[in-house]
mmCIF file of C-alpha atoms and ligand atoms in Angstrom:
data_model
loop_
_atom_site.group_PDB
_atom_site.id
_atom_site.type_symbol
_atom_site.label_atom_id
_atom_site.label_comp_id
_atom_site.label_asym_id
_atom_site.label_seq_id
_atom_site.Cartn_x
_atom_site.Cartn_y
_atom_site.Cartn_z
ATOM 1 C CA UNK A 1 52.349 76.535 -8.277
ATOM 2 C CA UNK A 2 53.231 76.481 -4.571
ATOM 3 C CA UNK A 3 56.341 78.378 -3.584
ATOM 4 C CA UNK A 4 58.823 77.444 -0.912
ATOM 5 C CA UNK A 5 58.745 80.098 1.838
ATOM 6 C CA UNK A 6 62.357 81.029 1.158
ATOM 7 C CA UNK A 7 61.508 81.862 -2.446
ATOM 8 C CA UNK A 8 58.308 83.747 -1.856
ATOM 9 C CA UNK A 9 60.052 86.814 -0.393
ATOM 10 C CA UNK A 10 61.582 87.786 -3.703
ATOM 11 C CA UNK A 11 58.632 86.727 -5.746
ATOM 12 C CA UNK A 12 55.951 89.103 -6.846
ATOM 13 C CA UNK A 13 52.819 87.815 -5.104
ATOM 14 C CA UNK A 14 51.094 85.347 -7.379
ATOM 15 C CA UNK A 15 48.036 86.937 -8.973
ATOM 16 C CA UNK A 16 45.424 85.322 -11.181
ATOM 17 C CA UNK A 17 45.686 85.351 -14.940
ATOM 18 C CA UNK A 18 43.232 87.952 -16.206
ATOM 19 C CA UNK A 19 42.473 85.757 -19.209
ATOM 20 C CA UNK A 20 41.340 83.023 -16.827
ATOM 21 C CA UNK A 21 39.143 85.524 -14.954
ATOM 22 C CA UNK A 22 37.589 86.697 -18.195
ATOM 23 C CA UNK A 23 36.667 83.120 -19.166
ATOM 24 C CA UNK A 24 34.534 82.834 -16.022
ATOM 25 C CA UNK A 25 32.053 85.393 -17.407
ATOM 26 C CA UNK A 26 31.647 87.181 -14.069
ATOM 27 C CA UNK A 27 29.038 89.955 -13.715
ATOM 28 C CA UNK A 28 31.378 92.036 -11.611
ATOM 29 C CA UNK A 29 35.129 92.354 -11.473
ATOM 30 C CA UNK A 30 36.871 91.187 -8.287
ATOM 31 C CA UNK A 31 37.573 94.001 -5.822
ATOM 32 C CA UNK A 32 41.313 94.042 -6.461
ATOM 33 C CA UNK A 33 40.697 95.305 -9.977
ATOM 34 C CA UNK A 34 38.178 97.998 -9.074
ATOM 35 C CA UNK A 35 39.870 101.338 -9.608
ATOM 36 C CA UNK A 36 37.402 103.780 -8.165
ATOM 37 C CA UNK A 37 40.576 105.263 -6.628
ATOM 38 C CA UNK A 38 41.794 106.401 -10.057
ATOM 39 C CA UNK A 39 40.914 109.859 -11.178
ATOM 40 C CA UNK A 40 38.371 109.134 -13.879
ATOM 41 C CA UNK A 41 37.373 112.769 -14.097
ATOM 42 C CA UNK A 42 40.015 113.708 -16.670
ATOM 43 C CA UNK A 43 37.813 114.234 -19.717
ATOM 44 C CA UNK A 44 38.298 112.519 -23.042
ATOM 45 C CA UNK A 45 38.450 114.313 -26.327
ATOM 46 C CA UNK A 46 36.934 112.036 -28.976
ATOM 47 C CA UNK A 47 37.526 114.431 -31.873
ATOM 48 C CA UNK A 48 41.318 114.814 -31.604
ATOM 49 C CA UNK A 49 43.544 112.608 -33.791
ATOM 50 C CA UNK A 50 47.161 111.713 -33.143
ATOM 51 C CA UNK A 51 49.396 113.002 -36.011
ATOM 52 C CA UNK A 52 50.127 110.625 -38.867
ATOM 53 C CA UNK A 53 53.614 110.735 -40.400
ATOM 54 C CA UNK A 54 54.387 109.272 -43.812
ATOM 55 C CA UNK A 55 57.972 108.027 -43.872
ATOM 56 C CA UNK A 56 57.940 107.910 -47.677
ATOM 57 C CA UNK A 57 57.496 111.671 -47.618
ATOM 58 C CA UNK A 58 60.391 112.090 -45.181
ATOM 59 C CA UNK A 59 62.771 110.466 -47.676
ATOM 60 C CA UNK A 60 61.334 112.174 -50.760
ATOM 61 C CA UNK A 61 63.101 115.512 -51.494
ATOM 62 C CA UNK A 62 59.867 116.981 -52.797
ATOM 63 C CA UNK A 63 57.963 116.458 -49.526
ATOM 64 C CA UNK A 64 60.800 116.144 -47.009
ATOM 65 C CA UNK A 65 60.752 119.659 -45.555
ATOM 66 C CA UNK A 66 57.009 119.769 -44.967
ATOM 67 C CA UNK A 67 56.823 116.281 -43.437
ATOM 68 C CA UNK A 68 59.794 117.034 -41.174
ATOM 69 C CA UNK A 69 57.958 120.132 -39.921
ATOM 70 C CA UNK A 70 54.954 117.945 -39.231
ATOM 71 C CA UNK A 71 57.117 115.466 -37.314
ATOM 72 C CA UNK A 72 58.708 118.274 -35.288
ATOM 73 C CA UNK A 73 55.239 119.580 -34.411
ATOM 74 C CA UNK A 74 54.067 116.058 -33.488
ATOM 75 C CA UNK A 75 57.027 115.633 -31.121
ATOM 76 C CA UNK A 76 56.573 119.079 -29.547
ATOM 77 C CA UNK A 77 52.820 119.061 -29.166
ATOM 78 C CA UNK A 78 52.042 115.375 -28.697
ATOM 79 C CA UNK A 79 55.097 113.202 -28.057
ATOM 80 C CA UNK A 80 53.191 110.513 -29.947
ATOM 81 C CA UNK A 81 52.316 109.902 -33.587
ATOM 82 C CA UNK A 82 51.668 107.042 -36.005
ATOM 83 C CA UNK A 83 53.929 106.191 -38.913
ATOM 84 C CA UNK A 84 53.025 104.626 -42.247
ATOM 85 C CA UNK A 85 55.385 103.437 -44.991
ATOM 86 C CA UNK A 86 57.890 102.481 -42.297
ATOM 87 C CA UNK A 87 59.497 99.801 -44.458
ATOM 88 C CA UNK A 88 58.454 96.706 -42.512
ATOM 89 C CA UNK A 89 56.567 94.198 -44.651
ATOM 90 C CA UNK A 90 52.916 93.617 -43.768
ATOM 91 C CA UNK A 91 53.616 89.877 -43.745
ATOM 92 C CA UNK A 92 56.253 90.304 -41.021
ATOM 93 C CA UNK A 93 53.873 92.298 -38.856
ATOM 94 C CA UNK A 94 51.070 89.788 -39.404
ATOM 95 C CA UNK A 95 53.344 86.886 -38.585
ATOM 96 C CA UNK A 96 54.312 88.508 -35.293
ATOM 97 C CA UNK A 97 50.691 89.295 -34.399
ATOM 98 C CA UNK A 98 49.724 85.731 -35.164
ATOM 99 C CA UNK A 99 52.478 84.214 -33.004
ATOM 100 C CA UNK A 100 51.586 86.445 -30.053
ATOM 101 C CA UNK A 101 47.906 85.583 -30.452
ATOM 102 C CA UNK A 102 48.736 81.873 -30.509
ATOM 103 C CA UNK A 103 50.889 82.218 -27.416
ATOM 104 C CA UNK A 104 48.133 83.888 -25.378
ATOM 105 C CA UNK A 105 45.660 81.287 -26.707
ATOM 106 C CA UNK A 106 47.660 78.464 -25.092
ATOM 107 C CA UNK A 107 46.298 76.898 -21.892
ATOM 108 C CA UNK A 108 47.572 78.660 -18.770
ATOM 109 C CA UNK A 109 49.593 75.616 -17.710
ATOM 110 C CA UNK A 110 51.644 75.829 -20.888
ATOM 111 C CA UNK A 111 52.209 79.575 -20.741
ATOM 112 C CA UNK A 112 53.491 79.122 -17.203
ATOM 113 C CA UNK A 113 56.513 77.261 -18.528
ATOM 114 C CA UNK A 114 57.841 80.737 -19.397
ATOM 115 C CA UNK A 115 56.598 82.473 -16.240
ATOM 116 C CA UNK A 116 58.501 85.271 -14.489
ATOM 117 C CA UNK A 117 60.971 84.053 -11.894
ATOM 118 C CA UNK A 118 61.989 85.631 -8.577
ATOM 119 C CA UNK A 119 64.109 88.706 -9.106
ATOM 120 C CA UNK A 120 63.539 88.909 -12.848
ATOM 121 C CA UNK A 121 61.213 91.117 -14.839
ATOM 122 C CA UNK A 122 61.266 88.879 -17.866
ATOM 123 C CA UNK A 123 58.768 86.197 -18.734
ATOM 124 C CA UNK A 124 55.034 85.622 -18.734
ATOM 125 C CA UNK A 125 52.913 86.987 -15.943
ATOM 126 C CA UNK A 126 51.206 90.006 -14.575
ATOM 127 C CA UNK A 127 52.417 93.287 -13.147
ATOM 128 C CA UNK A 128 54.842 92.898 -10.262
ATOM 129 C CA UNK A 129 52.775 92.866 -7.121
ATOM 130 C CA UNK A 130 54.270 93.418 -3.698
ATOM 131 C CA UNK A 131 51.258 93.647 -1.397
ATOM 132 C CA UNK A 132 47.838 92.087 -1.040
ATOM 133 C CA UNK A 133 46.345 95.599 -0.994
ATOM 134 C CA UNK A 134 47.875 96.632 -4.298
ATOM 135 C CA UNK A 135 45.312 97.201 -7.026
ATOM 136 C CA UNK A 136 45.760 95.124 -10.164
ATOM 137 C CA UNK A 137 45.659 95.959 -13.854
ATOM 138 C CA UNK A 138 43.355 94.166 -16.308
ATOM 139 C CA UNK A 139 46.266 92.780 -18.269
ATOM 140 C CA UNK A 140 48.412 89.685 -18.787
ATOM 141 C CA UNK A 141 51.770 90.076 -20.450
ATOM 142 C CA UNK A 142 55.059 88.578 -21.471
ATOM 143 C CA UNK A 143 58.179 90.747 -21.366
ATOM 144 C CA UNK A 144 61.438 89.795 -23.121
ATOM 145 C CA UNK A 145 64.771 91.482 -23.792
ATOM 146 C CA UNK A 146 65.625 90.829 -27.420
ATOM 147 C CA UNK A 147 68.690 92.918 -28.345
ATOM 148 C CA UNK A 148 71.660 93.021 -27.982
ATOM 149 C CA UNK A 149 72.090 89.249 -28.228
ATOM 150 C CA UNK A 150 73.898 88.971 -24.899
ATOM 151 C CA UNK A 151 70.840 90.415 -23.102
ATOM 152 C CA UNK A 152 68.635 87.494 -24.140
ATOM 153 C CA UNK A 153 67.429 85.017 -21.528
ATOM 154 C CA UNK A 154 66.169 82.276 -23.806
ATOM 155 C CA UNK A 155 64.684 80.333 -20.898
ATOM 156 C CA UNK A 156 61.850 82.911 -20.936
ATOM 157 C CA UNK A 157 61.335 82.734 -24.700
ATOM 158 C CA UNK A 158 58.321 80.574 -25.564
ATOM 159 C CA UNK A 159 58.982 77.520 -27.726
ATOM 160 C CA UNK A 160 55.273 77.184 -28.328
ATOM 161 C CA UNK A 161 53.973 78.264 -30.826
ATOM 162 C CA UNK A 162 56.977 76.766 -32.496
ATOM 163 C CA UNK A 163 57.825 79.747 -34.691
ATOM 164 C CA UNK A 164 57.585 82.225 -31.819
ATOM 165 C CA UNK A 165 61.320 82.599 -31.171
ATOM 166 C CA UNK A 166 62.265 82.932 -34.814
ATOM 167 C CA UNK A 167 59.490 85.459 -35.403
ATOM 168 C CA UNK A 168 60.370 87.533 -32.340
ATOM 169 C CA UNK A 169 64.001 87.582 -33.384
ATOM 170 C CA UNK A 170 63.228 88.897 -36.838
ATOM 171 C CA UNK A 171 60.572 91.296 -35.497
ATOM 172 C CA UNK A 172 63.128 92.906 -33.167
ATOM 173 C CA UNK A 173 65.479 93.427 -36.105
ATOM 174 C CA UNK A 174 62.631 95.072 -38.014
ATOM 175 C CA UNK A 175 61.893 97.339 -35.047
ATOM 176 C CA UNK A 176 65.576 98.215 -34.788
ATOM 177 C CA UNK A 177 65.574 99.386 -38.405
ATOM 178 C CA UNK A 178 62.474 101.479 -37.820
ATOM 179 C CA UNK A 179 64.005 102.981 -34.650
ATOM 180 C CA UNK A 180 67.274 103.925 -36.394
ATOM 181 C CA UNK A 181 65.378 105.639 -39.139
ATOM 182 C CA UNK A 182 62.735 107.461 -37.099
ATOM 183 C CA UNK A 183 65.247 108.605 -34.460
ATOM 184 C CA UNK A 184 67.353 110.034 -37.297
ATOM 185 C CA UNK A 185 64.399 112.107 -38.462
ATOM 186 C CA UNK A 186 63.320 113.079 -34.926
ATOM 187 C CA UNK A 187 66.775 114.444 -34.131
ATOM 188 C CA UNK A 188 66.940 116.109 -37.561
ATOM 189 C CA UNK A 189 63.759 117.939 -36.565
ATOM 190 C CA UNK A 190 65.662 119.193 -33.504
ATOM 191 C CA UNK A 191 68.502 120.449 -35.711
ATOM 192 C CA UNK A 192 70.967 117.899 -34.310
ATOM 193 C CA UNK A 193 73.603 115.679 -35.971
ATOM 194 C CA UNK A 194 70.838 113.287 -36.925
ATOM 195 C CA UNK A 195 72.921 110.449 -38.369
ATOM 196 C CA UNK A 196 74.984 110.263 -35.179
ATOM 197 C CA UNK A 197 71.907 109.941 -32.979
ATOM 198 C CA UNK A 198 70.221 107.449 -35.303
ATOM 199 C CA UNK A 199 73.376 105.322 -35.314
ATOM 200 C CA UNK A 200 73.275 104.906 -31.518
ATOM 201 C CA UNK A 201 70.157 102.766 -32.063
ATOM 202 C CA UNK A 202 71.968 100.368 -34.432
ATOM 203 C CA UNK A 203 73.536 98.613 -31.469
ATOM 204 C CA UNK A 204 70.779 99.750 -29.174
ATOM 205 C CA UNK A 205 68.840 97.918 -26.520
ATOM 206 C CA UNK A 206 65.416 96.495 -27.421
ATOM 207 C CA UNK A 207 62.847 95.049 -25.037
ATOM 208 C CA UNK A 208 59.456 93.758 -26.068
ATOM 209 C CA UNK A 209 56.328 93.637 -23.952
ATOM 210 C CA UNK A 210 53.368 91.772 -25.377
ATOM 211 C CA UNK A 211 50.109 92.761 -23.714
ATOM 212 C CA UNK A 212 46.823 90.884 -23.575
ATOM 213 C CA UNK A 213 43.750 92.839 -22.435
ATOM 214 C CA UNK A 214 40.815 90.410 -22.159
ATOM 215 C CA UNK A 215 37.232 91.695 -22.357
ATOM 216 C CA UNK A 216 35.986 92.941 -19.007
ATOM 217 C CA UNK A 217 32.450 92.901 -17.500
ATOM 218 C CA UNK A 218 32.919 96.382 -15.977
ATOM 219 C CA UNK A 219 35.444 98.124 -18.228
ATOM 220 C CA UNK A 220 34.921 101.606 -16.831
ATOM 221 C CA UNK A 221 35.801 100.446 -13.298
ATOM 222 C CA UNK A 222 39.213 98.934 -14.167
ATOM 223 C CA UNK A 223 42.362 100.013 -15.948
ATOM 224 C CA UNK A 224 44.290 97.912 -18.487
ATOM 225 C CA UNK A 225 47.540 99.713 -17.824
ATOM 226 C CA UNK A 226 48.068 102.538 -15.329
ATOM 227 C CA UNK A 227 48.948 106.000 -16.654
ATOM 228 C CA UNK A 228 52.727 106.249 -17.127
ATOM 229 C CA UNK A 229 55.412 107.623 -19.410
ATOM 230 C CA UNK A 230 57.982 105.222 -20.877
ATOM 231 C CA UNK A 231 61.642 105.467 -19.839
ATOM 232 C CA UNK A 232 62.822 104.378 -23.308
ATOM 233 C CA UNK A 233 64.278 106.521 -26.063
ATOM 234 C CA UNK A 234 61.263 105.781 -28.201
ATOM 235 C CA UNK A 235 58.567 103.110 -27.995
ATOM 236 C CA UNK A 236 57.065 101.393 -31.039
ATOM 237 C CA UNK A 237 53.580 99.962 -30.538
ATOM 238 C CA UNK A 238 51.903 97.542 -32.899
ATOM 239 C CA UNK A 239 48.167 96.974 -32.616
ATOM 240 C CA UNK A 240 46.940 93.446 -33.339
ATOM 241 C CA UNK A 241 43.401 94.404 -34.315
ATOM 242 C CA UNK A 242 41.072 97.333 -34.738
ATOM 243 C CA UNK A 243 39.941 97.644 -31.124
ATOM 244 C CA UNK A 244 41.250 100.902 -29.623
ATOM 245 C CA UNK A 245 42.611 100.907 -26.064
ATOM 246 C CA UNK A 246 45.695 103.089 -25.987
ATOM 247 C CA UNK A 247 45.046 106.630 -24.764
ATOM 248 C CA UNK A 248 47.461 109.501 -24.548
ATOM 249 C CA UNK A 249 47.190 112.574 -22.340
ATOM 250 C CA UNK A 250 47.104 115.754 -24.416
ATOM 251 C CA UNK A 251 46.340 119.140 -22.856
ATOM 252 C CA UNK A 252 44.796 117.355 -19.861
ATOM 253 C CA UNK A 253 42.445 115.266 -22.006
ATOM 254 C CA UNK A 254 42.716 111.551 -22.742
ATOM 255 C CA UNK A 255 42.810 111.013 -26.491
ATOM 256 C CA UNK A 256 42.172 107.600 -28.069
ATOM 257 C CA UNK A 257 44.870 106.395 -30.415
ATOM 258 C CA UNK A 258 42.691 104.864 -33.131
ATOM 259 C CA UNK A 259 44.362 101.879 -34.821
ATOM 260 C CA UNK A 260 45.400 102.660 -38.407
ATOM 261 C CA UNK A 261 45.890 99.695 -40.710
ATOM 262 C CA UNK A 262 49.599 98.914 -41.166
ATOM 263 C CA UNK A 263 50.740 101.836 -39.006
ATOM 264 C CA UNK A 264 53.092 101.723 -36.039
ATOM 265 C CA UNK A 265 52.507 104.033 -33.072
ATOM 266 C CA UNK A 266 55.651 105.870 -31.946
ATOM 267 C CA UNK A 267 55.833 107.525 -28.564
ATOM 268 C CA UNK A 268 58.765 109.367 -27.078
ATOM 269 C CA UNK A 269 60.271 108.141 -23.836
ATOM 270 C CA UNK A 270 62.245 109.961 -21.154
ATOM 271 C CA UNK A 271 65.598 109.418 -22.918
ATOM 272 C CA UNK A 272 64.376 111.419 -25.913
ATOM 273 C CA UNK A 273 62.882 114.081 -23.654
ATOM 274 C CA UNK A 274 66.282 114.466 -21.989
ATOM 275 C CA UNK A 275 68.270 114.558 -25.262
ATOM 276 C CA UNK A 276 65.906 117.266 -26.554
ATOM 277 C CA UNK A 277 66.486 119.188 -23.307
ATOM 278 C CA UNK A 278 62.751 119.227 -22.702
ATOM 279 C CA UNK A 279 61.755 120.522 -26.170
ATOM 280 C CA UNK A 280 60.014 117.209 -26.641
ATOM 281 C CA UNK A 281 58.094 115.522 -23.822
ATOM 282 C CA UNK A 282 57.499 111.846 -23.109
ATOM 283 C CA UNK A 283 53.682 111.766 -22.951
ATOM 284 C CA UNK A 284 51.624 110.082 -20.250
ATOM 285 C CA UNK A 285 49.569 107.269 -21.666
ATOM 286 C CA UNK A 286 47.453 104.370 -20.430
ATOM 287 C CA UNK A 287 45.416 101.449 -21.741
ATOM 288 C CA UNK A 288 41.682 101.085 -21.212
ATOM 289 C CA UNK A 289 39.663 97.931 -21.845
ATOM 290 C CA UNK A 290 36.238 97.106 -23.231
ATOM 291 C CA UNK A 291 33.528 94.519 -22.564
ATOM 292 C CA UNK A 292 33.320 92.849 -25.943
ATOM 293 C CA UNK A 293 36.694 92.016 -27.385
ATOM 294 C CA UNK A 294 40.183 91.001 -26.313
ATOM 295 C CA UNK A 295 42.928 93.415 -27.405
ATOM 296 C CA UNK A 296 46.586 92.528 -27.951
ATOM 297 C CA UNK A 297 49.429 95.014 -28.329
ATOM 298 C CA UNK A 298 53.127 94.444 -29.045
ATOM 299 C CA UNK A 299 55.280 97.143 -27.505
ATOM 300 C CA UNK A 300 58.992 97.594 -28.285
ATOM 301 C CA UNK A 301 61.042 99.796 -25.963
ATOM 302 C CA UNK A 302 64.044 101.125 -27.895
ATOM 303 C CA UNK A 303 67.149 102.521 -26.215
ATOM 304 C CA UNK A 304 70.446 103.805 -27.574
ATOM 305 C CA UNK A 305 73.605 101.732 -27.254
ATOM 306 C CA UNK A 306 74.482 101.338 -23.566
ATOM 307 C CA UNK A 307 77.872 103.058 -23.994
ATOM 308 C CA UNK A 308 76.141 106.359 -24.819
ATOM 309 C CA UNK A 309 75.597 108.852 -21.990
ATOM 310 C CA UNK A 310 72.054 110.120 -21.483
ATOM 311 C CA UNK A 311 71.909 113.918 -21.309
ATOM 312 C CA UNK A 312 70.805 117.012 -23.211
ATOM 313 C CA UNK A 313 72.382 117.197 -26.703
ATOM 314 C CA UNK A 314 75.523 119.354 -26.605
ATOM 315 C CA UNK A 315 74.459 121.334 -29.638
ATOM 316 C CA UNK A 316 71.306 122.494 -27.882
ATOM 317 C CA UNK A 317 73.260 123.574 -24.820
ATOM 318 C CA UNK A 318 75.938 125.365 -26.864
ATOM 319 C CA UNK A 319 73.256 127.263 -28.736
ATOM 320 C CA UNK A 320 72.346 128.964 -25.510
ATOM 321 C CA UNK A 321 69.687 126.989 -23.647
ATOM 322 C CA UNK A 322 70.957 125.883 -20.228
ATOM 323 C CA UNK A 323 70.667 122.132 -19.539
ATOM 324 C CA UNK A 324 67.418 121.185 -17.828
ATOM 325 C CA UNK A 325 68.505 117.589 -17.041
ATOM 326 C CA UNK A 326 71.625 116.016 -15.606
ATOM 327 C CA UNK A 327 73.785 113.840 -17.860
ATOM 328 C CA UNK A 328 74.030 110.243 -16.662
ATOM 329 C CA UNK A 329 75.737 107.128 -17.917
ATOM 330 C CA UNK A 330 73.386 104.407 -19.066
ATOM 331 C CA UNK A 331 74.092 102.461 -15.854
ATOM 332 C CA UNK A 332 73.365 105.512 -13.694
ATOM 333 C CA UNK A 333 70.117 106.142 -15.570
ATOM 334 C CA UNK A 334 68.788 102.648 -14.884
ATOM 335 C CA UNK A 335 70.115 102.720 -11.347
ATOM 336 C CA UNK A 336 68.166 105.950 -10.718
ATOM 337 C CA UNK A 337 65.043 104.401 -12.176
ATOM 338 C CA UNK A 338 65.314 101.184 -10.210
ATOM 339 C CA UNK A 339 65.960 103.043 -6.968
ATOM 340 C CA UNK A 340 63.472 105.869 -7.433
ATOM 341 C CA UNK A 341 60.975 106.763 -4.751
ATOM 342 C CA UNK A 342 57.661 105.474 -6.063
ATOM 343 C CA UNK A 343 55.795 108.592 -4.961
ATOM 344 C CA UNK A 344 58.188 110.908 -6.855
ATOM 345 C CA UNK A 345 58.249 111.651 -10.563
ATOM 346 C CA UNK A 346 61.245 109.914 -12.148
ATOM 347 C CA UNK A 347 61.830 112.560 -14.809
ATOM 348 C CA UNK A 348 61.688 115.361 -12.236
ATOM 349 C CA UNK A 349 64.414 113.596 -10.236
ATOM 350 C CA UNK A 350 66.702 113.938 -13.277
ATOM 351 C CA UNK A 351 66.173 117.681 -13.562
ATOM 352 C CA UNK A 352 68.919 120.051 -12.472
HETATM 353 C C1 LIG B 1 53.363 99.896 -22.464
HETATM 354 C C2 LIG B 1 52.164 100.579 -22.981
HETATM 355 C C3 LIG B 1 50.029 100.472 -24.094
HETATM 356 C C4 LIG B 1 49.129 99.490 -24.764
HETATM 357 O O1 LIG B 1 53.392 98.636 -22.551
HETATM 358 O O2 LIG B 1 54.274 100.603 -21.958
HETATM 359 O O3 LIG B 1 52.066 101.774 -22.830
HETATM 360 O O4 LIG B 1 48.178 99.962 -25.370
HETATM 361 N N1 LIG B 1 51.209 99.857 -23.583
HETATM 362 O O5 LIG B 1 49.360 98.289 -24.661
HETATM 363 NI NI1 LIG B 2 53.957 102.687 -22.172
#
């Protein structure tokens, strides 16, 4: 689509759909995707496994204490874990996977009806690109704000496949229930007023990013998603198949998060790191790609209610540890993020 010159200034430079590139069956990836600049020397550790938490055990008096210990350890040592028995029906998860798959399967022309627009992060597209030199990620995505209701911009919500909207709506409610419950247990592990913290996610903010990583002719020379930590409270990631791709940095090694049937991956974001006063860390993670199979992931960023200030929990401070982070209102937190210096670490800028 050609852009009027007046519009193009605000627009992220148009970049090709990676799915369309993958269809061409190239031998080599185009130069803009080659990431020989990335430090590929960080070793992998194929034998390590991300902790697995059974939510049935957390609610069962007989196993509660031991599983809570395990969760506390997972948050301290990893910042990421998988949960099973989370209470969301398999059929609901499958329905969501299927709708996302059908959306990415649509011809490009149709997906573009819900494309990102100037000045907005929402919609279908690729990473925001501001210069011709910028390296690109091997990923197409659609990003939508789903809760609270007043945050929705329905003009970016696909109407094709025809059950997409309805499914996304009910999926975000499912993810909200999971967030309320897992945040309650995470903050219980910290010795905080768990119910109070869990409740802030009842009217919380939920944003969903659906990622498509097509197969790539030179997977080890590209990156699906650059290493980053999430700025959410927690992030809930649903795999759509059995192809691994998510990696998390643990003790300076990249560890594969192997898909577990029916599980949801939980990773802590900066908001949780701040509340825990640095006891828990938001882990760096990234997505890698492969040369045989497309991978889809559905990622829900969960935040507390926007009226809640973001700062170290009072109880932790009163018990003697000095605050490591400043306390900000929700608006100040996002303002700091949106106006951060790209070369600086965001979380470090929030430290006292
Ligand atoms: C994200 C993310 C990882 C993945 O969208 O923030 O970390 O495997 N995604 O898709
Ligand atoms: Ni992430």
